[in-house]
Short mmCIF file of C-alpha atoms in Angstrom, two decimals:
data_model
loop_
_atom_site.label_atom_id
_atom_site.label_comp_id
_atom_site.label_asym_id
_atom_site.label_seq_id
_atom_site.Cartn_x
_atom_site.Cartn_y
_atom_site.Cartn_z
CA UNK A 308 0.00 0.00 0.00
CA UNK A 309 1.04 3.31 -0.86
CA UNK A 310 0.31 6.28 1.21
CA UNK A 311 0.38 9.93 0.40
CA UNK A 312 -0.64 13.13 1.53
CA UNK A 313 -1.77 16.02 -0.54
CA UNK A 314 -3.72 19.58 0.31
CA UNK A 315 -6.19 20.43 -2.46
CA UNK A 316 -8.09 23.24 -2.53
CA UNK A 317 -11.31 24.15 -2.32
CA UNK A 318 -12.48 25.01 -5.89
CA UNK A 319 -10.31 21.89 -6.94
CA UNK A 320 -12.36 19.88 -4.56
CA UNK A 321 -15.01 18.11 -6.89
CA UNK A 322 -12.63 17.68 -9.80
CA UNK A 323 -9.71 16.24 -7.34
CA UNK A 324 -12.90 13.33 -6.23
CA UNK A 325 -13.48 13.10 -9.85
CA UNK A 326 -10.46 12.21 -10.63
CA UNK A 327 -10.17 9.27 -8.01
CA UNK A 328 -13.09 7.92 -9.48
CA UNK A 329 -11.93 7.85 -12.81
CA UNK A 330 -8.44 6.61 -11.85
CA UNK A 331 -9.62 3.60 -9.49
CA UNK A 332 -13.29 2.90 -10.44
CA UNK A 333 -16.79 3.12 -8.51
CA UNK A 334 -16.43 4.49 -5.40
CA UNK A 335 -18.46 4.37 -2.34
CA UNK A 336 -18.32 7.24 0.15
CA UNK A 337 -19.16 7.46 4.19
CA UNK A 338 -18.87 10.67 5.75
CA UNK A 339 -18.82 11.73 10.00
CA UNK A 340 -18.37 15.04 11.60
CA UNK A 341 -14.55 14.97 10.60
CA UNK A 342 -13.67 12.62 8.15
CA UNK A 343 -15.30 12.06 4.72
CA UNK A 344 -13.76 8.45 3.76
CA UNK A 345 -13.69 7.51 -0.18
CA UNK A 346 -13.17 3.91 -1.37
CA UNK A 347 -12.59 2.64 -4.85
CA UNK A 348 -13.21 -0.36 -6.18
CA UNK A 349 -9.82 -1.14 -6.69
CA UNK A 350 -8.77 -0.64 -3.11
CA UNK A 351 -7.62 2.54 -3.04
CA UNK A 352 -9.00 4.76 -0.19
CA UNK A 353 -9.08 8.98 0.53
CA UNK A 354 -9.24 9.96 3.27
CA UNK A 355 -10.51 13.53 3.60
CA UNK A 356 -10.62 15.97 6.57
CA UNK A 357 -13.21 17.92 7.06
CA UNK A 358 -11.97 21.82 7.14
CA UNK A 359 -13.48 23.66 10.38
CA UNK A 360 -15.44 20.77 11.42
CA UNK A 361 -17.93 19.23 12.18
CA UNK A 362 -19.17 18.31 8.45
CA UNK A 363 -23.54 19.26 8.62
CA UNK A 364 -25.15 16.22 7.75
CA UNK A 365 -26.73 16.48 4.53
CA UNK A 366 -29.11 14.83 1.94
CA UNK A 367 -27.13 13.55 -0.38
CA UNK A 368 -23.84 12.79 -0.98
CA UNK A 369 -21.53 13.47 1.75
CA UNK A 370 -18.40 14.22 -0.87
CA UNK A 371 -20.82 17.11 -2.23
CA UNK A 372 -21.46 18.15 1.18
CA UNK A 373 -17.92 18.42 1.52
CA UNK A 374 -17.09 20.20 -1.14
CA UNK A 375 -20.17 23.09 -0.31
CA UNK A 376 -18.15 22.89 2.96
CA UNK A 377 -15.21 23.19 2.41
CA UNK A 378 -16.11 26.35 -0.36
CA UNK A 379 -17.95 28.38 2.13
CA UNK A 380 -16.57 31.99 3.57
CA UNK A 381 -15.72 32.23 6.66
CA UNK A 382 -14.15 34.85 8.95
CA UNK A 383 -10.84 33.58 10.43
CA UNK A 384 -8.30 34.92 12.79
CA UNK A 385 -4.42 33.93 12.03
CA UNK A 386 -1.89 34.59 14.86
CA UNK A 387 1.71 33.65 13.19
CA UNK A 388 4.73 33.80 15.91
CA UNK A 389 8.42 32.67 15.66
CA UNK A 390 11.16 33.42 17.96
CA UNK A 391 11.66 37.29 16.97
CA UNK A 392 8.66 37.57 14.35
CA UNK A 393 5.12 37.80 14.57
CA UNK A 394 1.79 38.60 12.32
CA UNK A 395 -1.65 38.84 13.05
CA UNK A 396 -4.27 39.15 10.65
CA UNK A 397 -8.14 38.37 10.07
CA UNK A 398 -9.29 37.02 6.64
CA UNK A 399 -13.11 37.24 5.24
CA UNK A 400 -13.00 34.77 2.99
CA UNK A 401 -9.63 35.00 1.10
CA UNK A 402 -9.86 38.68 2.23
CA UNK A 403 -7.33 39.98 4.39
CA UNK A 404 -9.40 42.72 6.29
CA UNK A 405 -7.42 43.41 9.05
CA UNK A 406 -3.46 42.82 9.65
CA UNK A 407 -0.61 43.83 11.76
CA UNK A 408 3.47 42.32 10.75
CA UNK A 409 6.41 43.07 13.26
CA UNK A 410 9.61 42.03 14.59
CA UNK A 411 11.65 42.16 17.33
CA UNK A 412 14.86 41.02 17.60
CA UNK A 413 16.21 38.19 19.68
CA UNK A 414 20.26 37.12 19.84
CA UNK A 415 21.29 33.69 18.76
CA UNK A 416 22.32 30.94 20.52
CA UNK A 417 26.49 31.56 21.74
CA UNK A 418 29.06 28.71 22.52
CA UNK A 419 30.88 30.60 24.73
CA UNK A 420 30.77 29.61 28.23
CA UNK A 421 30.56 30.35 31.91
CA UNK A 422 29.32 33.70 33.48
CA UNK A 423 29.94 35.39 29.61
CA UNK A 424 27.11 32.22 28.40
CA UNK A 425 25.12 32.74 31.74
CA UNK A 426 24.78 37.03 30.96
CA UNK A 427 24.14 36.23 27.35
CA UNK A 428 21.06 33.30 28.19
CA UNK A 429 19.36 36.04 30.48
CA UNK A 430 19.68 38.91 28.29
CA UNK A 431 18.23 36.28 25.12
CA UNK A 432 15.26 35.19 27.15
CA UNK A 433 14.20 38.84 27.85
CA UNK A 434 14.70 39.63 24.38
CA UNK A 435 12.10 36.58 24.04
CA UNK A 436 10.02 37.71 26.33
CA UNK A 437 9.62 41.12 25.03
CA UNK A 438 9.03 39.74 21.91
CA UNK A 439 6.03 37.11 22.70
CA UNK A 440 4.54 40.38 24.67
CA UNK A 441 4.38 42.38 21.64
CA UNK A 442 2.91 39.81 19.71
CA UNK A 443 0.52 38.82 22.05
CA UNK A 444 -0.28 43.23 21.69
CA UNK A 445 -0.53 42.91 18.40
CA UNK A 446 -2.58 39.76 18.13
CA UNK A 447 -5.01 41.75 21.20
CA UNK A 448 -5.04 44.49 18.98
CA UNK A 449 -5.89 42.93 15.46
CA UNK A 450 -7.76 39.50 16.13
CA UNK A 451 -9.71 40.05 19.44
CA UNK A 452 -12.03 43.07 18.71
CA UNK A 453 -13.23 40.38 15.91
CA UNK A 454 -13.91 37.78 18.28
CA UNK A 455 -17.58 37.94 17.93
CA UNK A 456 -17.97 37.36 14.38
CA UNK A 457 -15.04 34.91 13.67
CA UNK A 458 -15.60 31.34 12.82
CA UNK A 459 -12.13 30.38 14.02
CA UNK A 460 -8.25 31.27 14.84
CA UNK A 461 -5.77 29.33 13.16
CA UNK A 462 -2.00 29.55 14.65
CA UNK A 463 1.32 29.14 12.66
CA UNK A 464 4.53 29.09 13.49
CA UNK A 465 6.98 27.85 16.53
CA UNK A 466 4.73 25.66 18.62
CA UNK A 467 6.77 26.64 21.62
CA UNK A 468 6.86 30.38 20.43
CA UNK A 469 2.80 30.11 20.00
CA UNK A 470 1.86 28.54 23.25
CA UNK A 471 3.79 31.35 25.00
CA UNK A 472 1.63 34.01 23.20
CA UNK A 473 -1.73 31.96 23.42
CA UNK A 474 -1.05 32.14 27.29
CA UNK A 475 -1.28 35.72 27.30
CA UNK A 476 -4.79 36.48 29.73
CA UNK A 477 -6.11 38.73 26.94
CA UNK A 478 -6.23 35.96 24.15
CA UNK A 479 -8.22 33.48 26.36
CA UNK A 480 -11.34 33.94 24.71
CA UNK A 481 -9.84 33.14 21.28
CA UNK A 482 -9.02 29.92 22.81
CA UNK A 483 -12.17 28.25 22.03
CA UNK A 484 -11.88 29.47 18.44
CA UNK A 485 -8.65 27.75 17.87
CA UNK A 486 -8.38 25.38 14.97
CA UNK A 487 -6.04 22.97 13.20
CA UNK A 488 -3.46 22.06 11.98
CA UNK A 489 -0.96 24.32 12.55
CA UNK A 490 0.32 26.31 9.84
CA UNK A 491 3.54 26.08 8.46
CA UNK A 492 5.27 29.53 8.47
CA UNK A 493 9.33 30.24 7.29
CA UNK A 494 9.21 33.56 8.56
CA UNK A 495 5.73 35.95 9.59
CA UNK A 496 6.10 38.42 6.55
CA UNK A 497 3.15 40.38 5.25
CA UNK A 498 3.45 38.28 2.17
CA UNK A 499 3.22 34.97 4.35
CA UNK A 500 0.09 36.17 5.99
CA UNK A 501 -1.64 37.52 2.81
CA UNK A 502 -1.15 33.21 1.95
CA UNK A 503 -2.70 32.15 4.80
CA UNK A 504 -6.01 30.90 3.34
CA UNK A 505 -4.06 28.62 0.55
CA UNK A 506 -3.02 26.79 3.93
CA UNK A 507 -6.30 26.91 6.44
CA UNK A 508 -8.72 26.38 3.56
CA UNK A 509 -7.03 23.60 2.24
CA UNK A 510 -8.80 20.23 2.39
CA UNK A 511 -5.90 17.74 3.49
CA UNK A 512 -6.37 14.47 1.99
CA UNK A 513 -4.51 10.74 2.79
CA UNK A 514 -4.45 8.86 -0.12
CA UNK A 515 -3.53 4.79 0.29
CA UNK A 516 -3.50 3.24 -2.83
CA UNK A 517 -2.64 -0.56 -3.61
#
């Protein structure tokens, strides 16, 4: 059995399925609140997550249901940190409506040793510190007054980096929003963020194929 992974987009959704079909034969599809399985007749198998679950039940068939999921708008918060770099945004859509990028910069890691090491670990962790604080200000600033109307927050970056942030008293009530996977960000650049949505709208699919 060979097993892949591949993110395909939302308005590639239906062809992508398609496809399958054609490539392996008659499929048969079962869907749940986060996983909408598709089996060929030839023993392949796709396994698709659902986007922002849960999947709504529907009438029909749940791949289409997928698909009209996995299309819809929605208003998300993105909170990108990395040691030193940060970017908040909030998307409508593929919209970025909102957005704030900054940096602040924290020293490297030093081989040299004894008190010189000991001075240089203390004055990198409150460079860290001060960093996390401003991005937790920024991400207070730029996702929060949005909290009402937001369907969900999506973090990216350092997981470390992130769950220092996220701890931050003022972003508790995003907490609930949260939503995964994490997203994978090089470095929190305007550009980065404006990409955001080619990563959270994604529908991530494991294909095993014989």
């Amino acid at each position: 059995m060979v097993v892949k992974d591949v993110a395909v987009a939302p308005e590639r959704l239906e062809r992508w399925l398609a496809g399958f079909a054609e490539r392996h034969g008659v499929t048969t599809v079962a869907g749940s609140d986060e996983l909408v399985t598709v089996a060929a007749a030839d023993g392949a198998i796709a396994e698709c997550h659902v986007p922002f679950p849960p999947l709504a039940p529907g009438d029909g068939d749940p791949a289409a249901t997928l698909v009209e999921h996995a299309c819809r708008d929605r208003k998300v918060g993105v909170i990108m940190v990395r040691r030193g770099g940060y970017a908040a945004g909030v998307f409508d859509g593929t919209s970025l409506i909102a957005s704030k990028v900054g940096s602040r910069r924290v020293q490297g890691r030093t081989s040299a040793g004894g008190q010189s090491q000991q001075r240089f670990a203390r004055r990198r962790d409150k460079q860290a510190r001060e960093a996390f604080e401003k991005a937790a200000d920024v991400a207070a600033r730029v996702v929060l007054p949005h909290r009402d109307v937001l369907d969900a927050v999506v973090l990216g970056g350092d997981n470390a980096a992130i769950a220092r942030v996220m701890a931050d008293p003022r972003l508790a009530p995003l907490g609930e929003l949260v939503a995964g996977p994490r997203l994978a960000v090089p470095n929190p650049k305007h550009a980065v963020l404006a990409k955001a949505p080619e990563q959270f709208r994604a529908v991530r699919i494991r294909v095993r194929e014989p």
